[in-house]
Short mmCIF file of C-alpha atoms in Angstrom, two decimals:
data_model
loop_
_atom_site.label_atom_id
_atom_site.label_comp_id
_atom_site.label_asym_id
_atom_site.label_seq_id
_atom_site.Cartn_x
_atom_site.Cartn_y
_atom_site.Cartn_z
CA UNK A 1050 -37.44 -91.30 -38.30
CA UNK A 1051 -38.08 -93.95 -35.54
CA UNK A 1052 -38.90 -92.50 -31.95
CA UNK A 1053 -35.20 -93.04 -30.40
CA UNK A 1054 -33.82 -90.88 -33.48
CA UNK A 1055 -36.40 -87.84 -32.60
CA UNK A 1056 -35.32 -88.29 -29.11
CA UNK A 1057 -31.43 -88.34 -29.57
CA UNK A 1058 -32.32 -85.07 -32.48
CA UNK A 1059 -34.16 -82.90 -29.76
CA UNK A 1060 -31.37 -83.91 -27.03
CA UNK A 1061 -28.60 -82.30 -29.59
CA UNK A 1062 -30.86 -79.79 -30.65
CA UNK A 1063 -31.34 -78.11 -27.33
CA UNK A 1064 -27.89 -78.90 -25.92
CA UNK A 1065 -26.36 -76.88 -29.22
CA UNK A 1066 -29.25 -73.92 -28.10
CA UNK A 1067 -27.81 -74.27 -24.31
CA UNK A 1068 -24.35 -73.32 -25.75
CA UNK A 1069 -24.96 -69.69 -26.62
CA UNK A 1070 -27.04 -69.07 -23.28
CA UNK A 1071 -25.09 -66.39 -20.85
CA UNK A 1072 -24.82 -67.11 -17.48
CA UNK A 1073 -26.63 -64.36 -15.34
CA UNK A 1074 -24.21 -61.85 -14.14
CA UNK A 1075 -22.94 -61.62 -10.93
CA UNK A 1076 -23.94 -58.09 -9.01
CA UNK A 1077 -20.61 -56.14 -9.15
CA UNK A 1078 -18.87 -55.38 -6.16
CA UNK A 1079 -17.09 -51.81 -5.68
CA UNK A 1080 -13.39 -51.42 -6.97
CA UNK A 1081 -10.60 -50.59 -4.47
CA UNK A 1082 -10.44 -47.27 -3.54
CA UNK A 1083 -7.00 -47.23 -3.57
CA UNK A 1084 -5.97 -45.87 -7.20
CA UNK A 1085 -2.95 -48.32 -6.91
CA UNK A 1086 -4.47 -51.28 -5.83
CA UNK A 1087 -4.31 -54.25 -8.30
CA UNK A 1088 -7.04 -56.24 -9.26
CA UNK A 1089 -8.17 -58.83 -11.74
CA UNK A 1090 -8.80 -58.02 -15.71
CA UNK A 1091 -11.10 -60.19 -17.03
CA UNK A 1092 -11.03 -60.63 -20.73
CA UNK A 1093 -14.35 -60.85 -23.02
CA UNK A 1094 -13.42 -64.43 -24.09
CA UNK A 1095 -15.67 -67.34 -24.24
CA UNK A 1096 -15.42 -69.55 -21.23
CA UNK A 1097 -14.13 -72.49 -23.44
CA UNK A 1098 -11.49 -70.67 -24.51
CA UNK A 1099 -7.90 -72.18 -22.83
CA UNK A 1100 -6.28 -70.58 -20.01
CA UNK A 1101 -2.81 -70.05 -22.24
CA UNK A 1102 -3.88 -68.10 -25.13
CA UNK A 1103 -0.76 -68.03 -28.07
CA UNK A 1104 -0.12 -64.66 -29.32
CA UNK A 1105 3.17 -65.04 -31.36
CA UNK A 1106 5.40 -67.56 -32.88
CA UNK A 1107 9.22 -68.00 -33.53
CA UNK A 1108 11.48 -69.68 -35.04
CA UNK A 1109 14.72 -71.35 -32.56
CA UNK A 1110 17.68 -71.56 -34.98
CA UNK A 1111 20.72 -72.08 -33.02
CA UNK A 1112 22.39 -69.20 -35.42
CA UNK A 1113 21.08 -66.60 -37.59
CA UNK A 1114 19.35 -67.89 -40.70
CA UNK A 1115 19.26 -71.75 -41.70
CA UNK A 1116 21.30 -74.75 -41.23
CA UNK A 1117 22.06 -76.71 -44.03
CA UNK A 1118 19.10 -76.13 -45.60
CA UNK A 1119 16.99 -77.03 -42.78
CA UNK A 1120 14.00 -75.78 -41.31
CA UNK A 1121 14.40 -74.54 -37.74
CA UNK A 1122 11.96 -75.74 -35.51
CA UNK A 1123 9.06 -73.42 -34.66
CA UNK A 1124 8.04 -72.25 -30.65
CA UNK A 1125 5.37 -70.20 -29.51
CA UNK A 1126 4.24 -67.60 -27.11
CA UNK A 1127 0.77 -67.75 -25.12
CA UNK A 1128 -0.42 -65.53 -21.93
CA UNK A 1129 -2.39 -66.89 -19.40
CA UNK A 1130 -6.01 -64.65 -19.23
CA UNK A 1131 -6.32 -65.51 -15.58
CA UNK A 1132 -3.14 -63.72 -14.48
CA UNK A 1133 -3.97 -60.34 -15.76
CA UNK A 1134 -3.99 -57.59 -13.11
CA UNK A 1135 -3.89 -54.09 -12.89
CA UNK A 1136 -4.13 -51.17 -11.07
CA UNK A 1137 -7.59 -49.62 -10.24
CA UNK A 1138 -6.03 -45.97 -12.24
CA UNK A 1139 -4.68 -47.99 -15.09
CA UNK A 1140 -1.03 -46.98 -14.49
CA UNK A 1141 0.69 -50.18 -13.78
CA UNK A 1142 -0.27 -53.71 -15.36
CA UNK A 1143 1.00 -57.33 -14.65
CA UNK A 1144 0.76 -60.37 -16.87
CA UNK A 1145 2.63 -63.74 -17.18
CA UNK A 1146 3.62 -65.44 -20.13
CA UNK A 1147 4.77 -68.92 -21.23
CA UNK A 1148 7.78 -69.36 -24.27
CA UNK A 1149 7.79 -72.79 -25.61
CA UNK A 1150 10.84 -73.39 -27.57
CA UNK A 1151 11.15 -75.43 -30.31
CA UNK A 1152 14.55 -76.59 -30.07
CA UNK A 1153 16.36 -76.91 -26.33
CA UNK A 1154 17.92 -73.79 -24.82
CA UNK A 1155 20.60 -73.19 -22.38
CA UNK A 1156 20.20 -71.26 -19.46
CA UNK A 1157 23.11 -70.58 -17.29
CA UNK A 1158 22.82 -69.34 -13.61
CA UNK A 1159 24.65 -69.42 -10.58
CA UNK A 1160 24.46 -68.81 -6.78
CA UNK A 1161 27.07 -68.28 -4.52
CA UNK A 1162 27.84 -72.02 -4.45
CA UNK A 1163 26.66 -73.31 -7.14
CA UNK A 1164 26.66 -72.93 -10.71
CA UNK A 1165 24.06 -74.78 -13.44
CA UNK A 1166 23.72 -75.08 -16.78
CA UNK A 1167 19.93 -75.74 -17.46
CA UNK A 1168 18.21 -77.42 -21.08
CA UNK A 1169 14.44 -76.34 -21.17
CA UNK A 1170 12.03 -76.04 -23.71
CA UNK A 1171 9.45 -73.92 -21.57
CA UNK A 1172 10.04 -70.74 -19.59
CA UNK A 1173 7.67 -68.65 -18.43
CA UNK A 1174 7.97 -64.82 -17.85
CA UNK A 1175 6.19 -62.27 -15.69
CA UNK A 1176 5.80 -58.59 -17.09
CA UNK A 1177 5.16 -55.26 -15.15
CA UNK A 1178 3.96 -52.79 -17.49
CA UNK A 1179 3.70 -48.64 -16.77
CA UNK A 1180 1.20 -47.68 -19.03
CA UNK A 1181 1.48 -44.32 -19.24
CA UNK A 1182 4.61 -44.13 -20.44
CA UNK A 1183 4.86 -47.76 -22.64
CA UNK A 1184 7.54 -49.26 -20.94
CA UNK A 1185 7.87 -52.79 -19.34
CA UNK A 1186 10.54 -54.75 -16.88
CA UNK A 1187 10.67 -58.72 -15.81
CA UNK A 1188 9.60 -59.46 -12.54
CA UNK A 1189 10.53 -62.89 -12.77
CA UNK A 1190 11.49 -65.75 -14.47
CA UNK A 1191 11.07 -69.41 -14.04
CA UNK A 1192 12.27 -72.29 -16.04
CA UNK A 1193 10.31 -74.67 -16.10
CA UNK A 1194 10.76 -78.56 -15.98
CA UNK A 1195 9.10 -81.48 -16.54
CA UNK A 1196 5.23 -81.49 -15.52
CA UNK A 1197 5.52 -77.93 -15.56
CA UNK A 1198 7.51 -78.24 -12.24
CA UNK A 1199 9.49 -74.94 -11.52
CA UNK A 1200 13.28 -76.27 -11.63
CA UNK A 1201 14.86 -72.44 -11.85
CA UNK A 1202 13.31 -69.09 -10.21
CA UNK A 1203 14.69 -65.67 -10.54
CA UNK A 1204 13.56 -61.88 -9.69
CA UNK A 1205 15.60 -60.05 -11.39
CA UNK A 1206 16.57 -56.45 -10.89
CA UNK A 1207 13.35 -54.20 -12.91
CA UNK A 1208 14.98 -52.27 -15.51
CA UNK A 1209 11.92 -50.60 -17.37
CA UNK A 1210 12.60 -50.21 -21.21
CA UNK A 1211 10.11 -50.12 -24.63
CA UNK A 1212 9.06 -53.16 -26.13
CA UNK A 1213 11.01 -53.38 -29.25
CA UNK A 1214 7.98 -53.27 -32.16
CA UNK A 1215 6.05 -56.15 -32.90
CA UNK A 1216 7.73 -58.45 -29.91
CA UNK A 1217 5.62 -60.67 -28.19
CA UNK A 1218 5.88 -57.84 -25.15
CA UNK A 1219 5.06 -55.24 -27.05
CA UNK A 1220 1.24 -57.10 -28.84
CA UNK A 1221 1.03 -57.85 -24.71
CA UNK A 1222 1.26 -54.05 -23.36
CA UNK A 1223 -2.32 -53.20 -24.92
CA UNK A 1224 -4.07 -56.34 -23.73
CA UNK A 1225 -2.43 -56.11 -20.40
CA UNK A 1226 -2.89 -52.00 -20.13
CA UNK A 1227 -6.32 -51.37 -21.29
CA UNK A 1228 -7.79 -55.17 -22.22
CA UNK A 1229 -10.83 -56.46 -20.47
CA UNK A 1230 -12.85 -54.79 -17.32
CA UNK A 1231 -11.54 -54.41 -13.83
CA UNK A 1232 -12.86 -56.95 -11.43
CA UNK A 1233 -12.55 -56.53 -7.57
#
C-alpha cells in the first residue's frame, strides 16, 4: 500500500472512531418549579436521526377496500422529536404530527365569508395528551401547502377522548407521556 493509501486508510479509520464519541454533557439546569409548567422532552435518539420520525402507515383508498383491483396508494405518519413537551408532573403532554397522504384529500372549511374546498397531501396535527387518565384532544390543525407553507389553520374546540387501539395517536400517547427526560 503506497503512502497516499495509508494516509486516506487512517483518515477513514479515525473519522468512523469519531462517530461513536459522545459529546460531553451539558451541566443540567433545575426544572420549573411549577408542577404544570411545560418543558422540552428530549428523546434518546442519535443526533443523525431526522427531525420527523414515521411511526405508522396507511393506506388512502377513496372507499373501503380496493378499486378495480388496484392497489391504493400508501401515506405515512411521522412526529417531530423536537416538539415534544410536557409538564414538569407528567400530567399533560403535547406533540405534533405530520400525515402524508398518498392520494389527495379534500378538506372543506369555511369562515363567515368564505367557504374553500382544499386538495392536500400533507396535514399536520397537534395533540394534547392527559396522561393520567389516557385521553387526547387536537389543538390544531394545519394544512399544509406547497413548500410546507401553512395554506389552512384551525384550533378547534378540545374534546378529550381515548385513542382508538393501535391508531397512530394512541403508539404517540406513551412516547409523548413518559418518553425521553425533561429538559428545562
Amino acid at each position: 500500500m503506497n503512502t497516499p493509501s495509508r494516509l486516506i486508510a487512517a483518515t477513514c479509520l479515525l473519522t468512523l472512531a469519531a462517530c461513536g464519541e459522545q459529546q460531553p454533557a451539558a451541566p443540567a439546569a433545575p426544572l420549573p418549579t411549577d408542577p404544570s409548567a411545560q418543558v422540552r422532552v428530549v428523546l434518546p435518539v442519535s443526533p443523525m436521526s431526522p427531525d420527523w420520525i414515521e411511526i405508522a402507515r396507511q393506506r388512502d383508498c377513496p372507499v373501503v377496500g380496493e378499486i378495480a383491483k388496484e392497489r391504493c396508494p400508501y401515506g405515512s405518519v411521522h412526529y417531530n422529536r423536537h416538539t415534544i413537551t410536557r409538564s414538569v408532573d407528567g400530567s399533560v403532554a403535547n406533540i405534533w404530527t405530520q400525515t402524508t397522504h398518498g392520494a389527495p384529500q379534500l378538506f372543506q372549511a369555511e369562515t363567515e365569508t368564505t367557504e374553500m374546498n382544499i386538495r392536500y397531501t400533507r396535514m399536520r396535527l397537534h395533540y394534547r395528551f392527559r396522561c393520567n387518565d389516557n385521553t387526547f384532544a387536537i389543538v390544531e390543525r394545519q394544512i399544509m401547502g406547497d413548500n410546507d407553507a401553512v395554506v389552512h389553520r384551525e384550533q378547534p374546540r378540545e374534546i378529550y377522548r381515548e385513542p382508538a387501539r393501535w391508531s397512530p395517536v394512541a403508539i404517540l400517547m406513551p412516547i409523548a407521556c413518559r418518553g425521553g427526560t425533561l429538559q428545562p
